[in-house]
Coordinates of C-alpha atoms in Angstrom, one line a residue:
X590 CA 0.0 0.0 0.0
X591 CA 3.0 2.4 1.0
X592 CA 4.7 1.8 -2.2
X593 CA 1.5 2.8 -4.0
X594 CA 1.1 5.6 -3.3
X595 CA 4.5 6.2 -3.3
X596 CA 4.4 5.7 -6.9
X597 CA 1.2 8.3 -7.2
X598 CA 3.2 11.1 -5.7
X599 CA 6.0 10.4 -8.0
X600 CA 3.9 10.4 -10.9
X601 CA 2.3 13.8 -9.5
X602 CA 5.4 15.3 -8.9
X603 CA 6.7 14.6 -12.3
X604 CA 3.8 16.1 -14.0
X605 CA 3.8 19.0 -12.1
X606 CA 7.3 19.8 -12.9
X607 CA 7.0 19.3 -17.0
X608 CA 4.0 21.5 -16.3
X609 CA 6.4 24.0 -15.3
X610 CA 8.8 23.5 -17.5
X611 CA 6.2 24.5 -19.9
X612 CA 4.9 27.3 -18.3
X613 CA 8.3 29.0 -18.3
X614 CA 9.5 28.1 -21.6
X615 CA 5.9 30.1 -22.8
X616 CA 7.1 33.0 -20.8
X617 CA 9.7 33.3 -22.2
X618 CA 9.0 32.8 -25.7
X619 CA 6.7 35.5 -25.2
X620 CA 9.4 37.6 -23.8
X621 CA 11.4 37.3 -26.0
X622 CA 8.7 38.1 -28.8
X623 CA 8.7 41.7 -30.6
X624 CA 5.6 43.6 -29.1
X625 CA 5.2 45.5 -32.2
X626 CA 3.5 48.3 -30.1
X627 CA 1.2 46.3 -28.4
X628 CA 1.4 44.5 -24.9
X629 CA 1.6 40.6 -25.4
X630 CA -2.0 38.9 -24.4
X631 CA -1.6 35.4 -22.7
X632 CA -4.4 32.4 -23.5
X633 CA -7.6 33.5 -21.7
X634 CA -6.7 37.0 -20.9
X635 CA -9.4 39.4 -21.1
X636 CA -8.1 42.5 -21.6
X637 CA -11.0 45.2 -21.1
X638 CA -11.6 47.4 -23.3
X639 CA -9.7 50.2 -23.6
X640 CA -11.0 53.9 -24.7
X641 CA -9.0 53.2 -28.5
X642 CA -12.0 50.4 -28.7
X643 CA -14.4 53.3 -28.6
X644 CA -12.8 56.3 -30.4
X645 CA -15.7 56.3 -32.9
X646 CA -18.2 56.6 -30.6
X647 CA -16.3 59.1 -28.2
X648 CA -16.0 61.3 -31.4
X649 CA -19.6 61.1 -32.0
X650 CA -20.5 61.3 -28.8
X651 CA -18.2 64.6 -27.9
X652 CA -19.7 66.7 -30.9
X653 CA -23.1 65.7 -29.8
X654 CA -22.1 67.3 -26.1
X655 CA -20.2 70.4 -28.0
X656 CA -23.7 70.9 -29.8
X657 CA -25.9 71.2 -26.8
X658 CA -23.6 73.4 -24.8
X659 CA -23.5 75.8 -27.6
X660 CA -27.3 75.6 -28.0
X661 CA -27.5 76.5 -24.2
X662 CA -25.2 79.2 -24.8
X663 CA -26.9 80.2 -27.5
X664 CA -30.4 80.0 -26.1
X665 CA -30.9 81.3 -22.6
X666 CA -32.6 79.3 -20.4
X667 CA -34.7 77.4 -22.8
X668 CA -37.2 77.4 -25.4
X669 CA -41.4 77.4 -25.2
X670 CA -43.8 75.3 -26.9
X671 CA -47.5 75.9 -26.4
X672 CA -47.7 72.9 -23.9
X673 CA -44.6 74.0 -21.5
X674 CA -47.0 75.9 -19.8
X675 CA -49.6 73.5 -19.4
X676 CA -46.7 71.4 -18.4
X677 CA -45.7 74.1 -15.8
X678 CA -49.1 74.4 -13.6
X679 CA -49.4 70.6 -13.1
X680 CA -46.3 71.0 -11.5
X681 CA -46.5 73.3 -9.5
X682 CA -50.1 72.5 -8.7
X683 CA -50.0 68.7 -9.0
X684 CA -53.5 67.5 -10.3
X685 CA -54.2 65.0 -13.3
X686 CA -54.5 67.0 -16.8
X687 CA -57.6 66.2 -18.7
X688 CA -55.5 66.7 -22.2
X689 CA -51.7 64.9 -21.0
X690 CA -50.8 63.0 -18.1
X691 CA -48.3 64.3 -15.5
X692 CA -44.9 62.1 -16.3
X693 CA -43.7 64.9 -17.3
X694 CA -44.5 67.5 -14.8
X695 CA -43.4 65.5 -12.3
X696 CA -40.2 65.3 -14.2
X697 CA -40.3 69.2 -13.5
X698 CA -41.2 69.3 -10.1
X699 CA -38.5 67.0 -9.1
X700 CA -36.5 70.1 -10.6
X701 CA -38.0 72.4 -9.2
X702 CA -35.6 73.3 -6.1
X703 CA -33.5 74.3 -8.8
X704 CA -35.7 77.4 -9.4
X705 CA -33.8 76.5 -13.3
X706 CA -35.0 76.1 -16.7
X707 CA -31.5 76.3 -17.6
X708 CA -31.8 73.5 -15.5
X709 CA -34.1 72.0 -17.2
X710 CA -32.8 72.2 -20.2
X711 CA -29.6 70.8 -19.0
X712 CA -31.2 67.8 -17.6
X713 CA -32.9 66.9 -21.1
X714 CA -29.8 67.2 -23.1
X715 CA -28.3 64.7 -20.7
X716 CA -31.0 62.5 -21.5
X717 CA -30.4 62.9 -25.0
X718 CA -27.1 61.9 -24.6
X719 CA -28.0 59.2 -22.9
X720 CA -30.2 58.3 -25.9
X721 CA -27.1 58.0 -27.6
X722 CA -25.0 55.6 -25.3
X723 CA -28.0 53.5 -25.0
X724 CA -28.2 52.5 -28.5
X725 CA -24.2 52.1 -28.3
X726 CA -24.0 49.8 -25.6
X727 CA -26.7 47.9 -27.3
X728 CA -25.4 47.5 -30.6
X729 CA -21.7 47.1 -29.1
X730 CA -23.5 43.7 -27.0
X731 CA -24.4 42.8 -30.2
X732 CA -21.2 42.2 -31.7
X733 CA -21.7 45.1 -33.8
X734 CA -18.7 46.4 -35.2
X735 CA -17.5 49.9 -33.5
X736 CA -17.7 52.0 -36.3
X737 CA -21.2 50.9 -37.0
X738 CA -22.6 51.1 -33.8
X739 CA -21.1 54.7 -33.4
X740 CA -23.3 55.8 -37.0
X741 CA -26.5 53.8 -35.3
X742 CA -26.0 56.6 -32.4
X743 CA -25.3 59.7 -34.5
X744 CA -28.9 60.4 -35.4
X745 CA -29.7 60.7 -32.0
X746 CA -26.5 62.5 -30.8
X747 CA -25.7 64.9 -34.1
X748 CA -29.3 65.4 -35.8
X749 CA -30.1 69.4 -35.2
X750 CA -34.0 68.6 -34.7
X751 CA -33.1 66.3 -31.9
X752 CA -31.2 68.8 -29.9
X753 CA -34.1 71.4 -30.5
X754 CA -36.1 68.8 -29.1
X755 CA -34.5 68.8 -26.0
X756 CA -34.1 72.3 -25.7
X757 CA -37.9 72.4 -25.8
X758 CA -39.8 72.4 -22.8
X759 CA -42.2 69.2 -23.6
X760 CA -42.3 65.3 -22.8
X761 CA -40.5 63.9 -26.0
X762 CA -36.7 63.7 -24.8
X763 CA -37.9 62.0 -21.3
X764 CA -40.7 59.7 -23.6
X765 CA -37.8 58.8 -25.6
X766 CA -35.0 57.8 -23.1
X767 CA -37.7 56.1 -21.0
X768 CA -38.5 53.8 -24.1
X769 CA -34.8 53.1 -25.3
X770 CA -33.9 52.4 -21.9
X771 CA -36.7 49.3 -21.9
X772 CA -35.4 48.1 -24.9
X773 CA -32.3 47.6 -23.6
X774 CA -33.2 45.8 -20.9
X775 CA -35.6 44.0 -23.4
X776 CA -32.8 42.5 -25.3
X777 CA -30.1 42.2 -22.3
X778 CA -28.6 38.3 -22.3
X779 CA -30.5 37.2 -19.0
X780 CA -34.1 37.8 -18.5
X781 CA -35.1 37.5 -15.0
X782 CA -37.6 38.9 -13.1
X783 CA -36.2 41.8 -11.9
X784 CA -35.2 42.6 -15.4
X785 CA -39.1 42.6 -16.6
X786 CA -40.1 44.3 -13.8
X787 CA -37.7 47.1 -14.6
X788 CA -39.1 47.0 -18.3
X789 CA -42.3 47.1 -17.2
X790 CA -41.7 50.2 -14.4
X791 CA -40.3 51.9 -17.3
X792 CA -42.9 51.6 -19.5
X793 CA -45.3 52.7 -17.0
X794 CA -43.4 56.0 -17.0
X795 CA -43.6 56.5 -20.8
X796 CA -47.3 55.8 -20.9
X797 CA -47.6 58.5 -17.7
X798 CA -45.6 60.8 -20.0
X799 CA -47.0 60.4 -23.1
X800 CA -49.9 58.4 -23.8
X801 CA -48.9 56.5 -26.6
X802 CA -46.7 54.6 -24.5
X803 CA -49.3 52.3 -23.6
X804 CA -49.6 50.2 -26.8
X805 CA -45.7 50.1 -25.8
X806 CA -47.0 47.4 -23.2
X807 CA -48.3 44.9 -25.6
X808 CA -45.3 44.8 -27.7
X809 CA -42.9 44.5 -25.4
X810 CA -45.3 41.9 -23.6
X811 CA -45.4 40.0 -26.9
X812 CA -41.7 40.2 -27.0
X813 CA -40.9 38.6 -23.7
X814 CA -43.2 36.0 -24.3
X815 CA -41.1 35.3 -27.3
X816 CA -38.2 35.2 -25.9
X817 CA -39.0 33.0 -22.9
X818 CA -40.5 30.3 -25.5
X819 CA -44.0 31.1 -24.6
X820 CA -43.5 31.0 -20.4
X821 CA -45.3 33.7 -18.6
X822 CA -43.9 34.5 -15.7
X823 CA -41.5 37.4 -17.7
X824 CA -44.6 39.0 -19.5
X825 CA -46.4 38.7 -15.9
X826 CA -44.1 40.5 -14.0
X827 CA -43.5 43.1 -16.9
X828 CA -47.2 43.7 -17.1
X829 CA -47.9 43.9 -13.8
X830 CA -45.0 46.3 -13.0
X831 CA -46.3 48.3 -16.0
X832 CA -50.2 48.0 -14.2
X833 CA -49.8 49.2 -10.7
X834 CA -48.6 52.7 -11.4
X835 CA -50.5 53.5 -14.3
X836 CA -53.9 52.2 -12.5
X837 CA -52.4 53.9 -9.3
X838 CA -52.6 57.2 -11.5
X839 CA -56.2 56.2 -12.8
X840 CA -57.5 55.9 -9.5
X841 CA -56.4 59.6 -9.2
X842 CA -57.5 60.5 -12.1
X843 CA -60.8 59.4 -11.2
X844 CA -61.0 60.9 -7.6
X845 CA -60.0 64.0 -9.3
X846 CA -63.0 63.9 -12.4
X847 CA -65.1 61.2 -11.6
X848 CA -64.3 59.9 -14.5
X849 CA -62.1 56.3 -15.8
X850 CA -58.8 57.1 -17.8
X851 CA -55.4 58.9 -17.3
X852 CA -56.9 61.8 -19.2
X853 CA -59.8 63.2 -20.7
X854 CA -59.4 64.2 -24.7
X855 CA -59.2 60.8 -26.3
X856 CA -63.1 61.2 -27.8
X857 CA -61.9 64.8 -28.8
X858 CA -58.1 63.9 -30.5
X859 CA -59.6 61.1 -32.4
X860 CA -62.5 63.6 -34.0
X861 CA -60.4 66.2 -35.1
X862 CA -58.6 62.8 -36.6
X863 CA -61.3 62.0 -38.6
X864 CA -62.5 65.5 -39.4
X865 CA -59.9 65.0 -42.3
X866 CA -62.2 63.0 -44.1
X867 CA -65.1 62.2 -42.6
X868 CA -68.7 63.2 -44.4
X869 CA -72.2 63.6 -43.1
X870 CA -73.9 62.6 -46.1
X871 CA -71.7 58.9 -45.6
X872 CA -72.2 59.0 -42.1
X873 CA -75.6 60.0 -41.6
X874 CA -75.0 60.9 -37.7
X875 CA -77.9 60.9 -35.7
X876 CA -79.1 64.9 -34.6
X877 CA -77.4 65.1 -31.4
X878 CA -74.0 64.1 -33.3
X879 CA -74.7 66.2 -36.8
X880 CA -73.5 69.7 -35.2
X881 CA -70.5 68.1 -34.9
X882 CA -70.4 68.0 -39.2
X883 CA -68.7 70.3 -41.0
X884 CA -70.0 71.1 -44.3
X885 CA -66.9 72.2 -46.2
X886 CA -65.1 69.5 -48.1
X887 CA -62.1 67.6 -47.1
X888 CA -59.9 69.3 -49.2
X889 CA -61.3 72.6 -48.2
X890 CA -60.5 72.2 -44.2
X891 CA -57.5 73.3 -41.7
X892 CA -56.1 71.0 -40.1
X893 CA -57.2 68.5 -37.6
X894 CA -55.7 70.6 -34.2
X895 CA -58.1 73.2 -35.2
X896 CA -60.8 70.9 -34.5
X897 CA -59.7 71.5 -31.0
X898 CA -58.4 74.7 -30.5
X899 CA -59.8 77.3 -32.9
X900 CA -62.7 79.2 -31.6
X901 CA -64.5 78.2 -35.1
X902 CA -64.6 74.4 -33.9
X903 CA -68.3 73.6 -33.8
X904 CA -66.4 71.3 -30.9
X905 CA -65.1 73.8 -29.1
X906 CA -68.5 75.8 -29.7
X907 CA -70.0 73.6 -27.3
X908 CA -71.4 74.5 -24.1
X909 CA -68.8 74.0 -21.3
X910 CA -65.1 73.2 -21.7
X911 CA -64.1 71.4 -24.5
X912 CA -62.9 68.6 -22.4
X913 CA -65.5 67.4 -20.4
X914 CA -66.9 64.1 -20.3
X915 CA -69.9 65.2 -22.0
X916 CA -68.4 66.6 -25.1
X917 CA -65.7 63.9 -25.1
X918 CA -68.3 61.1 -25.0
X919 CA -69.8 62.9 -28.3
X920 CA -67.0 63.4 -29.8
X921 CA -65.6 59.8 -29.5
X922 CA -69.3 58.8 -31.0
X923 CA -69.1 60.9 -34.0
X924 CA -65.4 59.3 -34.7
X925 CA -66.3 56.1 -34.4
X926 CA -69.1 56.2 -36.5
X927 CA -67.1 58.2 -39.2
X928 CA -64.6 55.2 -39.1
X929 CA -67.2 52.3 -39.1
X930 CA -69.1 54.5 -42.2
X931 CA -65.8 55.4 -44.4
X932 CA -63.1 52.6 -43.3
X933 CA -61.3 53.0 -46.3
X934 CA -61.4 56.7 -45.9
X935 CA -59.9 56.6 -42.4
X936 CA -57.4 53.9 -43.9
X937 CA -56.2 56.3 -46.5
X938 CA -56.2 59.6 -44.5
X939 CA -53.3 57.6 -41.8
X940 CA -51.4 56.8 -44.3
X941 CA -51.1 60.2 -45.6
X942 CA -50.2 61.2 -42.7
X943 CA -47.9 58.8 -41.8
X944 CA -46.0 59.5 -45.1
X945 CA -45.0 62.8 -44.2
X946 CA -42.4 61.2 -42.0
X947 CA -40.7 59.8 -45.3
X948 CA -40.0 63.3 -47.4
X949 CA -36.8 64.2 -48.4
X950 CA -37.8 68.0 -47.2
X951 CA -39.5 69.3 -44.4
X952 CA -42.8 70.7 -45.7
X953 CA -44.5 73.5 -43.4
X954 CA -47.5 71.2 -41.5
X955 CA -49.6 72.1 -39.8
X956 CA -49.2 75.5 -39.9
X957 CA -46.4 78.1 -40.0
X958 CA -47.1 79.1 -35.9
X959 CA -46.7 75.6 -35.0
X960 CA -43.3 74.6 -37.1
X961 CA -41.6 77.6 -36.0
X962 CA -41.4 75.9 -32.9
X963 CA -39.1 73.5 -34.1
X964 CA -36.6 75.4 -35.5
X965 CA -34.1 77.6 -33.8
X966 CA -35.3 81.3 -33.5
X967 CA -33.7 84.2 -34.7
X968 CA -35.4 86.5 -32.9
X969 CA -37.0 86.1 -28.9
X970 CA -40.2 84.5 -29.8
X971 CA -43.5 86.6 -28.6
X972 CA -45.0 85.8 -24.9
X973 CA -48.0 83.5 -25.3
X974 CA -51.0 85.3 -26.0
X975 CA -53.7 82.4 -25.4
X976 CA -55.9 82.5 -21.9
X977 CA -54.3 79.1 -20.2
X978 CA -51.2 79.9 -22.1
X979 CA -51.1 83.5 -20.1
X980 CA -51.9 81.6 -16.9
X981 CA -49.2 78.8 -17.0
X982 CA -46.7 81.9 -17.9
X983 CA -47.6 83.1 -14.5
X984 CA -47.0 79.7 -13.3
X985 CA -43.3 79.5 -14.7
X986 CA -42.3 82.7 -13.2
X987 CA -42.4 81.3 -9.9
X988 CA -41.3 78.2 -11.1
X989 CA -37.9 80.5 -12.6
X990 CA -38.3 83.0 -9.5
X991 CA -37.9 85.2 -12.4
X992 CA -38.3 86.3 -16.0
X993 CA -38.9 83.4 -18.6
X994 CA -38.8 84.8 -21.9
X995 CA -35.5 83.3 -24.1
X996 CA -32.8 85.3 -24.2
X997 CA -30.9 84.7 -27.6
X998 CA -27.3 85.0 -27.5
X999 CA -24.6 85.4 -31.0
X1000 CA -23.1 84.0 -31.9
X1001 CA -24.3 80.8 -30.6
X1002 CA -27.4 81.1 -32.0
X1003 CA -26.6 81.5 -35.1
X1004 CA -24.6 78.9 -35.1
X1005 CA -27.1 76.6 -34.2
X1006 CA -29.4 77.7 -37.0
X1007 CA -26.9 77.4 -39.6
X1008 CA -26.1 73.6 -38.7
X1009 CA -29.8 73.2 -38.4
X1010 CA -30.2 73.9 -42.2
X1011 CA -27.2 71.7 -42.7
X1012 CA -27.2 68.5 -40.7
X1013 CA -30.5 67.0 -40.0
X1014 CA -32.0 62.7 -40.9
X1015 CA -34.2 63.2 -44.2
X1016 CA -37.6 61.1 -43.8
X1017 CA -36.3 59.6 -47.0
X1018 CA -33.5 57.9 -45.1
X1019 CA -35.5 57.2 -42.1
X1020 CA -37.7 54.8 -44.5
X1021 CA -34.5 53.1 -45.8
X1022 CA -33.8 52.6 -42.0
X1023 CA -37.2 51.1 -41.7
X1024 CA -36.8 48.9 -44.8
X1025 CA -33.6 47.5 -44.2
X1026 CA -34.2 45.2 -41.1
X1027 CA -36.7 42.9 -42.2
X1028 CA -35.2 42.4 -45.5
X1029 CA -32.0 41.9 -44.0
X1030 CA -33.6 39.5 -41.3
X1031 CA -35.7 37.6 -44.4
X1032 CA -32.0 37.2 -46.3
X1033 CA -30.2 35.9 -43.3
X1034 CA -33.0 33.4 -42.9
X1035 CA -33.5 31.8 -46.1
X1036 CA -29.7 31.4 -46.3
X1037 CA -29.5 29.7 -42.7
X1038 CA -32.6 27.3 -44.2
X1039 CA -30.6 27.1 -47.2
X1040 CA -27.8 26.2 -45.4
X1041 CA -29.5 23.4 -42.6
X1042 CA -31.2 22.1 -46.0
X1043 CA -27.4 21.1 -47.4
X1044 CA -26.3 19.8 -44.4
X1045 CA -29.0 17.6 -44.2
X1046 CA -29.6 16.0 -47.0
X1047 CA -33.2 17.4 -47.8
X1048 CA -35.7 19.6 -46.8
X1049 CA -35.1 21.7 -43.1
X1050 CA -36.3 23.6 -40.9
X1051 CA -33.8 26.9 -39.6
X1052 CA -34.8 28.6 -36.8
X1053 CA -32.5 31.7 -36.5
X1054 CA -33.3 31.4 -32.5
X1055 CA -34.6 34.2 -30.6
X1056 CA -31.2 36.0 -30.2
X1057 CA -31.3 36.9 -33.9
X1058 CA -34.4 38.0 -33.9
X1059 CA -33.4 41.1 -31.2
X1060 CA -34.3 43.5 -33.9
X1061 CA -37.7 43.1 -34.1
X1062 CA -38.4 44.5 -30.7
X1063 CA -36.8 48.3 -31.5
X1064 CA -38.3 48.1 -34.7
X1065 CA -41.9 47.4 -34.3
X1066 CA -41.4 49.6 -31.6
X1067 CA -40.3 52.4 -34.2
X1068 CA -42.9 51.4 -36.3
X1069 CA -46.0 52.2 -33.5
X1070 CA -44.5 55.4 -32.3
X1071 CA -44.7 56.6 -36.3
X1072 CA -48.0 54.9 -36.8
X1073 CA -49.9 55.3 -33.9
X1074 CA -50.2 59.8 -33.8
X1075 CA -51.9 59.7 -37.3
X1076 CA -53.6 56.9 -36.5
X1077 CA -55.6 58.6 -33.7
X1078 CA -54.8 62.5 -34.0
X1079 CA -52.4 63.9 -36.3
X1080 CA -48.8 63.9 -37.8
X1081 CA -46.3 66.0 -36.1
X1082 CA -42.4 66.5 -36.8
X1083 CA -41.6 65.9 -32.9
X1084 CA -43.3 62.5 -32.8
X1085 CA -41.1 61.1 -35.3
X1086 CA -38.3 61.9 -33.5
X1087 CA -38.5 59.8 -30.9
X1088 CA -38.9 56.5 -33.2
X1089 CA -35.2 57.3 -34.8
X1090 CA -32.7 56.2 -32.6
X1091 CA -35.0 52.7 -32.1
X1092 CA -35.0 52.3 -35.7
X1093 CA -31.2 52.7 -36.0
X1094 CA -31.1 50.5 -33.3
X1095 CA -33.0 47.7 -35.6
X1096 CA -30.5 48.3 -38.5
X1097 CA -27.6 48.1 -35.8
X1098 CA -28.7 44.4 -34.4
X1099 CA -29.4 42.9 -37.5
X1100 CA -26.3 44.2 -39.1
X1101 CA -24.6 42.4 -36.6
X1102 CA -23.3 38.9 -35.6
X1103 CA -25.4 36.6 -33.8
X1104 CA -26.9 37.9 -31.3
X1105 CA -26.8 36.4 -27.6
X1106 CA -27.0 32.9 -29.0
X1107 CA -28.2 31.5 -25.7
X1108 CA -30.8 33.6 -24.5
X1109 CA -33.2 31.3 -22.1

């Protein structure tokens, strides 16, 4: 027995020693070894990465940061929009808003010791940043190549609308980083439950911002589901992290109105909608819902936010305000009959709409007042001269503890509007965006089926597996935040912004290798 194990420890001792022998022969060989201006990297090391790795990005990244600290320079402490002020009241005077919930004005009232719309400002062009690294760090988890993943971010870091964007005082930079950041999460390598249930927190706060979050829900909910082969318990927790705040809200809502909902203009949004094309003598509405008609032909009539806002409105001519439940009851019954009566009007009248995201130019729409907004100013725009306008005005003074009006500062400014005429995303290249992904995805497919069908022998089914399909999620998400304004109010300039960087997201994942090959 003694000589035995005798033997095993000689045996062990000799294999340790031509271990080694080995070890230090390696060492030096590499030693030895030219370095050609790079350190040697032993089997298994894994260097991190180093700031050289991200130089495209950085680049990108730092000119985006260069832009909005000249726009603040040039634009002193921010820029108004008709609904900053509306924004303003709620929160300073925290109540639910019949026209948009409060996300945002909460956003604002945790600023609000800051006494700061430079502040503001500031805050929101961080976010935009942010934007920007999200769809980095995405693509770069990807396997997307450095370069490319850099370009997928520079829509969202460099484009001159976008920083306009967030120098305005309204939801669509907090909407938008809300969103991206969910998508991130959404395609992250391990799903676990704390990882829905920050998807679905996240979501919550884009639908309490901006309403059209809440389709959001479903798609992501359809997502997870996909990815965890059809188990539940991710889409649960998502949905019910998504539920409790934005039911928490409706409960306040209704304590607040009486009424159910987060807000109170759905029945009124959706009839200016179809005022675009709807006809009485189609229709033929019932007489309590016939004053709503408007005689004048389609191609004759402004544009649908004058259904809401102009004094002419036979809407707005109502008794009481324009958005009580009354008059938003009616006004959702005249638009649904309008849809049921001329589907294929309705139909046509979206995508009308929706195609003026995909111009080469920037046609005036809706009206001169209203684009303005969205371009930098040469001159201090007017104060507001509407009633609730006036009153939110009042509102933001002592929000600013004094004056509010911008301040424009050369050269800065005109800085700022010269690159805005210069560097912008044409709609034109935002539809290639679109394009590319699914026929990209459809290309890869057939030539893994292709590919399984050789190796076989015969006929085969290829499933790509859920990791390849990551783009899907940002796209389809694009593709509801483009579709869904026309859909039930109008096109505007600043709801297509938001759907950018997710789209270049999509062209990013697809583009790259395969992408977290085992997901669960």
């Amino acid at each position: 027995m003694r000589k035995g194990r005798r033997v095993v420890g000689l045996v062990r001792r000799d294999r340790a020693l031509a271990a080694w022998r080995r070890w230090t022969a390696r060492i030096g060989d590499l030693a030895r070894r030219p370095s050609r201006g790079r350190a040697p990297r032993l089997r298994g090391d894994r260097r991190p990465p180093s700031l050289r790795d991200h130089r495209w990005f950085l680049g990108v990244l730092g000119a985006g940061a260069v832009l909005r600290a000249v726009t603040m320079l040039g634009y002193r402490p921010a820029l108004w929009f008709p609904d900053s002020y509306t924004y303003v009241v709620t929160a300073l005077r925290p109540r639910p808003d019949l026209v948009r919930p409060a996300g945002y004005s909460m956003f604002l009232r945790l600023l609000e010791p800051l006494h700061s719309f430079a502040a503001v400002a500031l805050a929101q062009h961080l976010l935009g940043l942010l934007v920007g690294v999200l769809v980095y760090l995405t693509a770069r988890r990807a396997g997307v190549a450095g370069w490319a993943a850099a370009l997928a971010s520079a829509p969202a870091l460099l484009d001159a609308y976008q920083v306009e964007l967030e120098h305005l005082l309204v939801s669509d930079t907090l909407f938008a980083v809300l969103v991206v950041a969910a998508a991130r999460l959404s395609v992250s390598p391990r799903l676990t439950w704390r990882t829905a249930c920050g998807i679905g927190l996240l979501l919550a706060a884009a639908t309490l911002t901006r309403t059209v979050g809440l389709p959001l829900v479903a798609v992501f909910a359809a997502w997870l589901l996909y990815r965890a082969r059809g188990r539940v318990l991710a889409a649960g927790v998502m949905l019910a992290a998504a539920a409790l705040p934005v039911l928490g809200y409706g409960v306040w809502f209704h304590a607040t109105y009486q009424r159910v909902g987060i807000v109170g203009a759905n029945g009124v949004f959706l009839y200016s909608k179809t005022m675009t094309f709807a006809d009485c003598s189609v229709m033929d509405p019932p007489p309590d819902l016939a004053v709503l008609c408007d005689p004048r032909p389609p191609a004759q009539r402004p544009p649908a936010q004058e259904y809401i806002w102009s004094s002419e409105s036979a809407l707005v001519k109502l008794p009481g305000i324009t958005f009580t439940e009354e008059t938003d009851t009616l006004a959702g019954r005249f638009a649904s009959l309008a849809i049921r009566s001329q589907p294929l009007d309705y139909a046509g009248s979206v995508l009308s709409e929706l195609a003026r995201s995909f111009t080469w130019d920037r046609p005036v729409y809706p009206d001169a007042e209203v684009y303005g907004y969205y371009r930098f100013p040469a001159a201090t725009p007017p104060p507001p001269g509407r009633y609730p306008a006036t009153v939110g005005a009042e509102f933001a003074q002592r929000y600013e503890r004094g004056p509010i009006s911008t301040v424009i500062a050369e050269p800065y400014a005109g800085w700022m509007r010269s690159y805005q005429d210069a560097v912008r995303l044409p709609g034109a290249v935002l539809l290639v965006v679109l394009l590319l992904p699914p026929a990209l995805a459809g290309l890869r497919w057939r030539r893994a089926r292709r590919g399984a069908a050789d190796a076989s022998g015969g006929a085969a089914d290829a499933d790509p597996g859920a990791g390849s399909a990551a783009w899907a999620l940002p796209w389809v998400t694009a593709v509801a935040l483009l579709v869904v304004p026309p859909a039930v109010a109008e096109f505007d300039y600043r709801y297509v912004l938001p759907a950018v960087p997710l789209a270049c997201l999509a062209l990013a994942l697809v583009t790259g290798k395969a992408f977290f090959k085992n997901i669960p």
